[in-house]
Coordinates of C-alpha atoms in Angstrom, one line a residue:
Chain A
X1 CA 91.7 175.6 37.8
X2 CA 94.0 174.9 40.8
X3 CA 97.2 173.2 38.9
X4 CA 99.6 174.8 36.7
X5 CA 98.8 172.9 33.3
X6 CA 102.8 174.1 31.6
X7 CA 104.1 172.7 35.1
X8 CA 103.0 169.3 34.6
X9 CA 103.5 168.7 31.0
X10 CA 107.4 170.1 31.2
X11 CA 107.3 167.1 33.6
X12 CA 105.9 164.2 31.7
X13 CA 109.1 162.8 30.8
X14 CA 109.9 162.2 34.2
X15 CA 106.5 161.7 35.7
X16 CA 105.7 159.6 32.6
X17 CA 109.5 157.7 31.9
X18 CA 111.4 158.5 35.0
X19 CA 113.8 160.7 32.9
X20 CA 116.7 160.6 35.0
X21 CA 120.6 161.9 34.8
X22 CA 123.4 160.0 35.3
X23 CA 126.7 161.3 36.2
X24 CA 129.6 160.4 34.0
X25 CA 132.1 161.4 36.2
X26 CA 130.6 159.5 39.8
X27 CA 128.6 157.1 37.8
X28 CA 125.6 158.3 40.2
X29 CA 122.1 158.5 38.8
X30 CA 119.8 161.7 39.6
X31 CA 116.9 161.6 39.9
X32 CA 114.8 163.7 39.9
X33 CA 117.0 165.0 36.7
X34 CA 119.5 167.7 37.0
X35 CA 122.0 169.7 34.7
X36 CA 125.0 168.9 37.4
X37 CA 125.7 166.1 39.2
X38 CA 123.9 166.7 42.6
X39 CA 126.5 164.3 44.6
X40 CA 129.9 165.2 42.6
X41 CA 129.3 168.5 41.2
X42 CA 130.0 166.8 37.2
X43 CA 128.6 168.8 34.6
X44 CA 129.3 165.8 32.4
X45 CA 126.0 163.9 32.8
X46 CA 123.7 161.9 30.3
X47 CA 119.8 161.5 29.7
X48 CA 118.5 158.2 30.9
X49 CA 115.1 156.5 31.7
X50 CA 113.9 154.1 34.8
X51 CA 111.1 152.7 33.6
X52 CA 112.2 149.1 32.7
X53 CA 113.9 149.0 35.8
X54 CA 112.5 147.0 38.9
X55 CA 113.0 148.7 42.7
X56 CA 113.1 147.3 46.0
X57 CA 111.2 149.2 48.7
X58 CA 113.5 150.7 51.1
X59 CA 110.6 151.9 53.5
X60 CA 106.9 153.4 53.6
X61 CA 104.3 155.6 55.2
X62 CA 100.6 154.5 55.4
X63 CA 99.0 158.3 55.0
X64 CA 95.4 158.3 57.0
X65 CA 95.3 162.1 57.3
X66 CA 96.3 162.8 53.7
X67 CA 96.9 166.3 52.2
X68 CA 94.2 168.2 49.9
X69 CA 93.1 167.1 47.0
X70 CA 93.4 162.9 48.1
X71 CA 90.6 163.0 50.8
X72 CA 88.9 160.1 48.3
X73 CA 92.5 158.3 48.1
X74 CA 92.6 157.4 52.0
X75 CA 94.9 155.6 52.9
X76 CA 97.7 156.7 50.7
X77 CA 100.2 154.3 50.8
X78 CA 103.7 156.5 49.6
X79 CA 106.8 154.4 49.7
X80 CA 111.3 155.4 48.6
X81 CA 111.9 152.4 46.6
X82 CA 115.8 152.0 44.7
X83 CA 116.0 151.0 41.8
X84 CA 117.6 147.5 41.4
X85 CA 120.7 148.4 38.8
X86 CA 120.8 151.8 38.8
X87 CA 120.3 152.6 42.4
X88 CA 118.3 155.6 42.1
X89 CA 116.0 156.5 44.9
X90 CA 112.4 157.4 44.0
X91 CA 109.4 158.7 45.9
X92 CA 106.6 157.3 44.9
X93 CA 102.8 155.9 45.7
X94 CA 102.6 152.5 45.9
X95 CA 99.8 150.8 44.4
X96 CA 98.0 147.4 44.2
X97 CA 98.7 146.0 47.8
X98 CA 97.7 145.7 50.8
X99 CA 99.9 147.6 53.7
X100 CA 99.8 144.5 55.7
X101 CA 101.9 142.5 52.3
X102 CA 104.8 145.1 52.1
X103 CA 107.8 144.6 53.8
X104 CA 111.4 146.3 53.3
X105 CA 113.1 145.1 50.6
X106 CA 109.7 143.9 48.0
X107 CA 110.6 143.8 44.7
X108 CA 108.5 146.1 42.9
X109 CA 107.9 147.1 38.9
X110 CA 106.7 150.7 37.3
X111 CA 103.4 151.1 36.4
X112 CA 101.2 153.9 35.6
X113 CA 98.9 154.9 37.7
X114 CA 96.0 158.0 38.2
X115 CA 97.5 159.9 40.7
X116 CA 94.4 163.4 41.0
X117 CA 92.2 165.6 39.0
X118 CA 92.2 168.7 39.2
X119 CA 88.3 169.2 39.8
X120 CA 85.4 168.0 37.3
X121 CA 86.6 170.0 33.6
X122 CA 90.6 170.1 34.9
X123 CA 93.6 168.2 34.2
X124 CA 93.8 164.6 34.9
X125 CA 97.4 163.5 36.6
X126 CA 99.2 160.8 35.9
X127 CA 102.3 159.1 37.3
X128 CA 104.3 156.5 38.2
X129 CA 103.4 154.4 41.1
X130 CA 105.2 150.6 42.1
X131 CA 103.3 147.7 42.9
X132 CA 105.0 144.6 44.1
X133 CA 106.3 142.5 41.0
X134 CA 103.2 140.1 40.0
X135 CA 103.5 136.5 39.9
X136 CA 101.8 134.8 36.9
X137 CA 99.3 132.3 38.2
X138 CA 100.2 128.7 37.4
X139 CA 103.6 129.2 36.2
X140 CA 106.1 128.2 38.2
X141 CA 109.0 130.7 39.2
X142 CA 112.2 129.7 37.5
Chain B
X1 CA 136.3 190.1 68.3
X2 CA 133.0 191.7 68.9
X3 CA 130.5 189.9 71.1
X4 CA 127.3 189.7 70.3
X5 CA 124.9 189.3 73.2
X6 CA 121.5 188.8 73.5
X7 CA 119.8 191.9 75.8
X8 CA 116.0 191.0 75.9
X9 CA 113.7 188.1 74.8
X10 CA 109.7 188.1 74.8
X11 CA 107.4 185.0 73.5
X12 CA 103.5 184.6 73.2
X13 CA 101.7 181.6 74.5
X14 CA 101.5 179.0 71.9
X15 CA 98.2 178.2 70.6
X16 CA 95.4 178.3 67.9
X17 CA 94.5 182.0 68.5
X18 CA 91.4 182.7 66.3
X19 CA 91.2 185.7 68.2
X20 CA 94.1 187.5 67.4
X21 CA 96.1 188.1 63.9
X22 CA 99.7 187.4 63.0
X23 CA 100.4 191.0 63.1
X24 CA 98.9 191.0 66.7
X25 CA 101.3 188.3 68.0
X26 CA 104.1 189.5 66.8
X27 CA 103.9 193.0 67.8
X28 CA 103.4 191.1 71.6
X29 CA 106.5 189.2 71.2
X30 CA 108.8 192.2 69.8
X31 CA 107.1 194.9 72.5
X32 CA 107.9 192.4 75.2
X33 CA 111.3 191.8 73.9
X34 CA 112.0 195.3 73.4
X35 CA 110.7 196.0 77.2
X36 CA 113.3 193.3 78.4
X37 CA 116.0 195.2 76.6
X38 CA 115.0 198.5 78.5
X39 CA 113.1 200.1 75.7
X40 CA 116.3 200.5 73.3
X41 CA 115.6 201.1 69.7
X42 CA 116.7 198.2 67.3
X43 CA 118.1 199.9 64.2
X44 CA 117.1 196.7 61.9
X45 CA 114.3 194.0 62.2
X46 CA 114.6 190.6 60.8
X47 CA 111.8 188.2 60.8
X48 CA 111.4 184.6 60.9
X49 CA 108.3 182.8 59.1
X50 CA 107.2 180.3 56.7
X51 CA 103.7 180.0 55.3
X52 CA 102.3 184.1 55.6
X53 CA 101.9 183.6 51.7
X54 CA 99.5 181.4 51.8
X55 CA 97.8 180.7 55.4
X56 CA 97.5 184.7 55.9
X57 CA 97.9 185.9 52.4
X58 CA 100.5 188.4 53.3
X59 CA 103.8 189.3 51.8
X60 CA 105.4 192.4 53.4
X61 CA 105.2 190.9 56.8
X62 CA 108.6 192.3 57.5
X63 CA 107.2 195.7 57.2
X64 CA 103.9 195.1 58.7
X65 CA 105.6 193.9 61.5
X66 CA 107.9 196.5 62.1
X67 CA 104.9 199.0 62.0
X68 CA 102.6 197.6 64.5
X69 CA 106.1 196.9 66.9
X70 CA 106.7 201.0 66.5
X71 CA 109.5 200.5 64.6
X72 CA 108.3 202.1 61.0
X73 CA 111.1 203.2 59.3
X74 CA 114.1 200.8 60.2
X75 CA 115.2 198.3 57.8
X76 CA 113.2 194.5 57.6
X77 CA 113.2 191.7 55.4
X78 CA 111.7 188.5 56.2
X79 CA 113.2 184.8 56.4
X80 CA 112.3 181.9 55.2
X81 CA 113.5 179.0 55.5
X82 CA 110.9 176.4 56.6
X83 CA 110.5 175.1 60.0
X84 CA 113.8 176.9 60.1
X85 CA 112.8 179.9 59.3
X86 CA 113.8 181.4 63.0
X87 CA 116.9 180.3 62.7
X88 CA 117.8 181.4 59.3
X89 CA 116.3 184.6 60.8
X90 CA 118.5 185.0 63.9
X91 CA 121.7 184.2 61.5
X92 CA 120.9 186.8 59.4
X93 CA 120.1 189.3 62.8
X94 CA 123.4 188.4 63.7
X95 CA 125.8 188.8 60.4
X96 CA 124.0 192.1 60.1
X97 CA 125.3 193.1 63.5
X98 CA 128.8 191.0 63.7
X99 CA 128.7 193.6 60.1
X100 CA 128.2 196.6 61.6
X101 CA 125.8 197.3 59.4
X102 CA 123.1 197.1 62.2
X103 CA 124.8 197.2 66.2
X104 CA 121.1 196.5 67.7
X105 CA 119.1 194.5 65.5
X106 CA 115.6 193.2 66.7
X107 CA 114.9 189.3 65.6
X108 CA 111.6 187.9 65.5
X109 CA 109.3 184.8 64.1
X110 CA 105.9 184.6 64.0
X111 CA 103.6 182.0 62.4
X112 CA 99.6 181.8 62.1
X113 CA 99.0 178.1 61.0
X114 CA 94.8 177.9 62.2
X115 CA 93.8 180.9 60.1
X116 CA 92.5 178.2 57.7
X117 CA 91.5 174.5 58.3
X118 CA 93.7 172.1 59.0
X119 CA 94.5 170.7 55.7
X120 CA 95.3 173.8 54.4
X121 CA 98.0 174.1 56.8
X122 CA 98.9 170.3 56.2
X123 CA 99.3 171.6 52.5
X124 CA 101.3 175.0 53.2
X125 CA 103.9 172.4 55.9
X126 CA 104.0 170.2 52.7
X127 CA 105.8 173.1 50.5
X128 CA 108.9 172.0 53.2
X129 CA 109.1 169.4 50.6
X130 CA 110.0 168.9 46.9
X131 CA 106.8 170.2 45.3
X132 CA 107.1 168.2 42.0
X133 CA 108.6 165.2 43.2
X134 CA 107.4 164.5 46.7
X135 CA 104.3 166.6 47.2
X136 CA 102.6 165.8 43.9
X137 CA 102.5 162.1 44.7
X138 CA 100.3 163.5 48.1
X139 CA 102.6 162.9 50.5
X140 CA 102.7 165.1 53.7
X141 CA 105.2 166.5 55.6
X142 CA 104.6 163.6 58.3
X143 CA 104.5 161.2 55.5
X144 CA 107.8 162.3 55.0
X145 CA 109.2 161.8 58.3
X146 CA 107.4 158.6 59.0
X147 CA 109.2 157.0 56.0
X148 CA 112.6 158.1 57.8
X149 CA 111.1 156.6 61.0
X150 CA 109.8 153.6 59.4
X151 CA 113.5 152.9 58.6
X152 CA 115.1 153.5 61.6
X153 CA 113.0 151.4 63.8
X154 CA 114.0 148.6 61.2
X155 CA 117.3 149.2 61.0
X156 CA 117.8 149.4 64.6
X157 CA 115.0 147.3 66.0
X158 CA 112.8 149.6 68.2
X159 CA 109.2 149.3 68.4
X160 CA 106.6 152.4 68.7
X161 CA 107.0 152.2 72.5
X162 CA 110.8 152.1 72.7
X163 CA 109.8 155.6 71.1
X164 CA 107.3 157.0 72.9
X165 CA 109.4 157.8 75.6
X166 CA 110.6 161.5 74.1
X167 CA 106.7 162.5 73.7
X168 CA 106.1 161.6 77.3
X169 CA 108.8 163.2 78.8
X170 CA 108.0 166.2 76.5
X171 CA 104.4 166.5 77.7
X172 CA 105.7 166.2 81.6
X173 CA 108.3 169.2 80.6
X174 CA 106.2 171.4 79.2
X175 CA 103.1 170.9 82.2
X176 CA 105.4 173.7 83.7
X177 CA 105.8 176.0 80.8
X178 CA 103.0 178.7 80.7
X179 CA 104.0 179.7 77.2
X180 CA 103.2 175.9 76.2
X181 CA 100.6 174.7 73.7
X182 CA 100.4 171.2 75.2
X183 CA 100.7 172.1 79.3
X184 CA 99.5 168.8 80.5
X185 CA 101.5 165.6 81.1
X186 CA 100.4 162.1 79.2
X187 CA 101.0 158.7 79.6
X188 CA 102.5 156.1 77.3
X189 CA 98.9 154.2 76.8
X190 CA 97.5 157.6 75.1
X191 CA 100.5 158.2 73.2
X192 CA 100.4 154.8 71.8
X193 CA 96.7 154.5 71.0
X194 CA 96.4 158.4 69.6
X195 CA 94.9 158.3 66.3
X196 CA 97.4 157.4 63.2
X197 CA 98.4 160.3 60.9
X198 CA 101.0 158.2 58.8
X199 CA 102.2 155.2 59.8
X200 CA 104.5 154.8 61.9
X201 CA 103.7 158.4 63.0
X202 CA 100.6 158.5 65.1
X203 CA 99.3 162.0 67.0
X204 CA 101.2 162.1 69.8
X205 CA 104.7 161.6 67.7
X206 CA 103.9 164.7 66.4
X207 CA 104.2 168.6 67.3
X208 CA 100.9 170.2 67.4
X209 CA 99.6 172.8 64.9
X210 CA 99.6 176.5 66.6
X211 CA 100.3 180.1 66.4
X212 CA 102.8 182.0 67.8
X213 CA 105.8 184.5 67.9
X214 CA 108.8 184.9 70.0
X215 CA 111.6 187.6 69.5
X216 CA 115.2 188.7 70.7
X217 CA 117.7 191.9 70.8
X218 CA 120.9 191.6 69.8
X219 CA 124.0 193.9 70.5
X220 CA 127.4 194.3 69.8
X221 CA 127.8 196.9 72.0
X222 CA 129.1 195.6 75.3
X223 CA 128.6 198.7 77.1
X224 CA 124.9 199.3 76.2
X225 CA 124.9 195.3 76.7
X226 CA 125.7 195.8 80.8
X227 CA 123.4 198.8 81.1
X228 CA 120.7 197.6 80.1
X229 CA 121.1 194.3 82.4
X230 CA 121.7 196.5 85.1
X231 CA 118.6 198.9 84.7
X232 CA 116.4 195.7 83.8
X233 CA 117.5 194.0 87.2
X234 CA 119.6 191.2 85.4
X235 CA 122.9 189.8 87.0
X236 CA 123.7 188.1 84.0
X237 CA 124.8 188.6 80.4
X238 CA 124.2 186.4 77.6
X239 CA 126.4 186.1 74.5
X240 CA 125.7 184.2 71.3
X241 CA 129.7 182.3 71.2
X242 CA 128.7 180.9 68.2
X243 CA 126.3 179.9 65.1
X244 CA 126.6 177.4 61.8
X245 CA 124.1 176.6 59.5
X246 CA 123.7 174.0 56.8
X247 CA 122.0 172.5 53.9
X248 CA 120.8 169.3 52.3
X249 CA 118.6 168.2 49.8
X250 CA 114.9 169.0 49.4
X251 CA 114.0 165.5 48.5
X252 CA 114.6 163.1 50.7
X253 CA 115.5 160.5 48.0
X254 CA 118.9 161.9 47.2
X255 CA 120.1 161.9 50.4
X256 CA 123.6 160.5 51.4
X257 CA 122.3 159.0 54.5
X258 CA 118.6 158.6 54.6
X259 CA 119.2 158.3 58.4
X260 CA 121.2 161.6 59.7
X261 CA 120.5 165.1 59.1
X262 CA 124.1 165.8 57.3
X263 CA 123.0 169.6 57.4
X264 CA 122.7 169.4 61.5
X265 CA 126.4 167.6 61.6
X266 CA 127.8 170.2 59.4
X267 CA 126.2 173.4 61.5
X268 CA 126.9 171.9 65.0
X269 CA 130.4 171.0 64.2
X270 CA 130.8 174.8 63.1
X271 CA 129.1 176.0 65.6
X272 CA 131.0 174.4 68.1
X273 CA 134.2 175.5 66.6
X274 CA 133.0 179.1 66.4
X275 CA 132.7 179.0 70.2
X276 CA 135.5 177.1 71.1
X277 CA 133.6 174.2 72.6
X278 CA 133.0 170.7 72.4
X279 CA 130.2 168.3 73.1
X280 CA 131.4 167.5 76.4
X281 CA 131.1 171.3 77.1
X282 CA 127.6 171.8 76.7
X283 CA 125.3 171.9 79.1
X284 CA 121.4 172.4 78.0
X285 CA 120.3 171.9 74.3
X286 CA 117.2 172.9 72.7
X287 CA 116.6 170.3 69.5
X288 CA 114.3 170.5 67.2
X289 CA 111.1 167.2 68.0
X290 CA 108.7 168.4 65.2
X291 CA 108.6 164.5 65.4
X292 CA 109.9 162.6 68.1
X293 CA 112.9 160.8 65.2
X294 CA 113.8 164.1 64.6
X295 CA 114.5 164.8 68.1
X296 CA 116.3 161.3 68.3
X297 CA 118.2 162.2 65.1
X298 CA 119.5 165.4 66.3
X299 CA 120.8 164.0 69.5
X300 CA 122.5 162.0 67.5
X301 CA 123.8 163.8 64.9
X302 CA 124.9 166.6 67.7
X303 CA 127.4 164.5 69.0
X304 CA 125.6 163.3 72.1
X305 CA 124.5 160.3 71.4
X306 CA 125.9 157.4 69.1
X307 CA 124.4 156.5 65.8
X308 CA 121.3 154.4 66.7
X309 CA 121.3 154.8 70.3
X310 CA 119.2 157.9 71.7
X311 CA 116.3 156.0 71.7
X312 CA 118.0 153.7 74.1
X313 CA 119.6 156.3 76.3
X314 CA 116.4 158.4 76.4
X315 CA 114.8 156.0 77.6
X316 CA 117.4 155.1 80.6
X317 CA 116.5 158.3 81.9
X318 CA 120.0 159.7 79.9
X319 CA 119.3 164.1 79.1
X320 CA 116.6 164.4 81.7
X321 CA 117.7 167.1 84.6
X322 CA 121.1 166.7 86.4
X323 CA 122.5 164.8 83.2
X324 CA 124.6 166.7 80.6
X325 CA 123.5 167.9 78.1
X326 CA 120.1 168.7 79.7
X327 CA 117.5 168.5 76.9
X328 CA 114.3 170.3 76.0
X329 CA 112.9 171.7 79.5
X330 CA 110.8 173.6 77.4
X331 CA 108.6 170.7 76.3
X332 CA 110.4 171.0 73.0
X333 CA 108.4 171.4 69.8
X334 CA 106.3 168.6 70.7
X335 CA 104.6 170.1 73.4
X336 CA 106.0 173.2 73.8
X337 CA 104.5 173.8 70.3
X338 CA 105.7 174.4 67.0
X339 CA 104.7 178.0 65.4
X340 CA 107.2 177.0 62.6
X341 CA 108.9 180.1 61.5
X342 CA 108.8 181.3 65.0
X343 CA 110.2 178.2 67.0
X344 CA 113.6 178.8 66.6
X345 CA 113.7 182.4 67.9
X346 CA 111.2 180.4 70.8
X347 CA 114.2 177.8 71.5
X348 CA 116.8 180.9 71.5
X349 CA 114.4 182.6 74.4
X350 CA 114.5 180.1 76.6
X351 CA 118.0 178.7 76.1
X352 CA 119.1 182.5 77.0
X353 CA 116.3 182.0 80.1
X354 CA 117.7 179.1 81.4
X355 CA 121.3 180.6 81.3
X356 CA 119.9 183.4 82.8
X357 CA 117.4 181.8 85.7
X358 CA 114.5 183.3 85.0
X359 CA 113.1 180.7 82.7
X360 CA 109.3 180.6 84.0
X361 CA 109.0 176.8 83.5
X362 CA 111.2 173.7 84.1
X363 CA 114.6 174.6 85.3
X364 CA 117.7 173.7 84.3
X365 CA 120.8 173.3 86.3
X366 CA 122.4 176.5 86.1
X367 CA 123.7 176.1 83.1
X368 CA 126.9 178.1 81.3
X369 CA 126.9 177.0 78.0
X370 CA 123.5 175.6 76.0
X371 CA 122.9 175.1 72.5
X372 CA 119.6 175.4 70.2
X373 CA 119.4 173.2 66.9
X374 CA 116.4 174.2 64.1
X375 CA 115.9 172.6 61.0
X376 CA 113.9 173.1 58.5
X377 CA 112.4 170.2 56.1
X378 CA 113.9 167.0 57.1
X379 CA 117.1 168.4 57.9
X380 CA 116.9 170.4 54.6
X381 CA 118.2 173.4 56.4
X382 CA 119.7 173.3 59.9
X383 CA 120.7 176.2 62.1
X384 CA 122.8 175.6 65.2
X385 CA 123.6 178.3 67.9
X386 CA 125.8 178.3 70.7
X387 CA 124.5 181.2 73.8
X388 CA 127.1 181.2 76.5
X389 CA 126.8 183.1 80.4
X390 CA 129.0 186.0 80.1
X391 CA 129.3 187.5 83.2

């Protein structure tokens, strides 16, 4: 067992929700979460969640030689994307598209997405990736 | 105000070693270092390196290397502070002797990065980087800086080639360094059609992967200072004017500017004050290319060149020999090579050999003041030194 099994379940709510802190004193949101304002040193901050927020991609990286453990997820594609109203920046994978489609500033949505295993009996990791926002076939956009 | 000056400098050849052990290399570079400081006795060591935990499965490298250097006994404590481990090192070398608590303190780095395969060391570069927010997703430590690259070629409209230029010129550098990794000059066609590692970032973007260890003296005392050049045969002294070092961020996201290594403003600006010099003053620089946008962005964010515009000037020819600041004769990491938690002690060594003419590679113009800038992550940690020609 190569993964530290408390590590990743004291993380679901941000791995899982995108549990993030905003600043009450800056209004800046951190993620990933903190217990003082990382940009204004507040220690006035409160609990709040990213997943029903869309993000625009501010860049990405196309990984061919990938790091261990995602030699059968090659090429990675791992993208910064801000959130649209909050402006929090998130690392992330970014799933569902072809390199060639993505450009800087694709509106993306949350979803969640396998991310490794930790060998045949271990853990199983999940996450959120972005994929670029789908358009429902034969409906016009309003 | 005390001086501190730097009495005696060794380095190994950079390279992937399978023949020799991290203890071996570093024992080289402090013997030879120790040698160029007339066989004084340091009365502390302080060592540079990143990844001994994992790639050699070592703790107590301090000590280890202290004992095979002949030194068991003195005080040591190891460094770490990513790629920036040698400078973080050499900071803490010299507060112990500015102190007093040490007034000859030996510094050294070492790094062993091919004792496994390569994607173990990929891995090991990775812990740079925000293990449970950036790593977890499986991005690498290139990854990272391609993203950062990615958006500066955007945002200031330069294409691959417009940035190939620093990894050619490094290459041609470093053709005349014999402690270089990469000795051999390129051409723009190979760097542009080297395999991709993460795009943007293709092979020859990058620093290579390599081992190595480089290490310094440093004195306060003046007097042991000149007779030691003297009976080594050296007509000139070196003293360290001045040193800053900075922080940012782990993760890249919650930067304040995903586009300028805040932590390299910050140390320059005190290093610079430390010394009483500006820019304009300096005449050779050793930055830190473990990519070539990292060499751009600490051009940059040095003062030399403005916001969005090294690329440009590199490419005019601007920092090549003649021009001021002179930068990275050595062939910088790209070439030169990058033992991580050694290359900032490496940059320190030849900065101090250029000032004092014996650098054994690509000269610089004689110069009197040069600076050496190490980061470690993506400007996570950044460690700025000022050496200036005493006498």
């Amino acid at each position: 067992m190569k993964f530290s099994i408390a590590r990743f379940w004291r993380e679901k709510q941000a791995h899982y929700r995108l549990k993030a802190a905003k600043c009450k004193s800056c209004g800046r949101v951190n993620y990933p979460p903190s217990s003082i304002c990382r940009y204004c040193g507040s220690r006035d901050l409160e609990e709040i969640f990213l997943l029903n927020e869309k993000a625009k991609l501010l860049t990405w990286t196309i990984i061919y030689s990938v790091a261990e453990g995602f030699e059968d997820k090659r090429p990675r594609i791992i993208g910064l994307v801000e959130t649209i109203e909050t402006k929090a920046r998130i690392l992330a994978p970014i799933t569902d598209v072809l390199p060639e489609e993505l450009s800087e500033g694709t509106i993306l949505e949350p979803v969640l997405r396998r991310i490794n295993e930790d060998g045949e009996a271990g853990i199983i990791h999940y996450a959120i990736a972005y994929r670029p926002v789908i358009k429902p076939v034969g409906r016009k956009e309003d | 105000m005390d001086r501190v000056f730097i009495v005696g400098v060794g380095m190994t050849k950079i390279g992937r070693f399978y023949d020799k052990s991290g203890r071996e290399l570093v024992s080289e570079a402090i013997l030879k270092a120790l040698e160029d400081a007339d066989n004084i006795k340091p009365k502390a060591l302080v060592l540079g390196n990143m990844t001994s935990s994992v790639l050699m499965e070592q703790d107590s490298l301090a000590a280890l290397a202290a004992d095979y250097s002949g030194l068991r006994g003195i005080p040591a404590f190891k460094v770490e502070a990513a790629c920036g481990s040698g400078g973080a090192a050499f900071y803490a070398g010299y507060s112990l002797v500015k102190s007093g608590l040490a007034d000859t303190v030996v510094v050294a780095g070492v790094e062993k990065l091919t004792e496994k395969l390569t994607a173990d060391a990929t891995k090991a570069l990775a812990q740079a980087a925000d293990a449970e927010y950036e790593v977890f997703y499986g991005v690498t430590f290139t990854g990272l800086n391609a993203l950062v690259a990615r958006l500066y070629m955007n945002k200031f409209g330069y294409t691959r080639e417009d940035l190939a230029y620093w990894p050619l010129r490094m290459h041609e550098y470093a053709s005349y360094n014999p402690y270089a990794q990469l000795p051999r000059k390129t051409s723009l066609e190979a760097i542009l059609k080297s395999p991709v590692v993460a795009e943007p970032l293709h092979l020859f973007d990058c620093s290579p992967i390599g081992d190595g260890a480089a290490a310094v003296v440093i004195t306060k005392n003046e007097e042991l200072a000149k007779n030691i050049a003297k009976n080594t045969g050296k007509d000139v002294l070196v003293e360290v004017a001045g040193i800053g070092m900075a922080t940012d961020s782990v993760d890249l996201g919650s930067r304040r500017d995903l586009l300028t290594l805040e932590s390299t403003v910050k140390a320059s600006r005190d290093a610079y004050k430390m010394a009483g010099v500006s820019v304009k003053d300096i005449d050779y620089a050793e930055v830190h290319d473990a990519f070539h946008i990292t060499g751009y962005l600490a051009l940059e964010d040095m003062g030399f060149a403005p916001k969005g515009e090294a690329p440009k000037l590199w490419k005019e020819g601007k920092f090549a020999k003649g021009d001021k600041p002179e930068v990275n004769f050595s062939g910088g990491l790209k070439a030169r090579g990058h033992p991580v938690g050694a290359t900032g002690i490496y940059q320190i060594v030849e900065a101090t050999m250029q000032i004092r003419g014996d650098f054994p590679g690509y000269k610089a113009s004689d110069p009197v003041i040069a600076v050496t800038q190490n980061i470690g992550g993506i400007g996570t940690y950044s460690i700025v030194t000022i050496l200036r020609r005493y006498r």
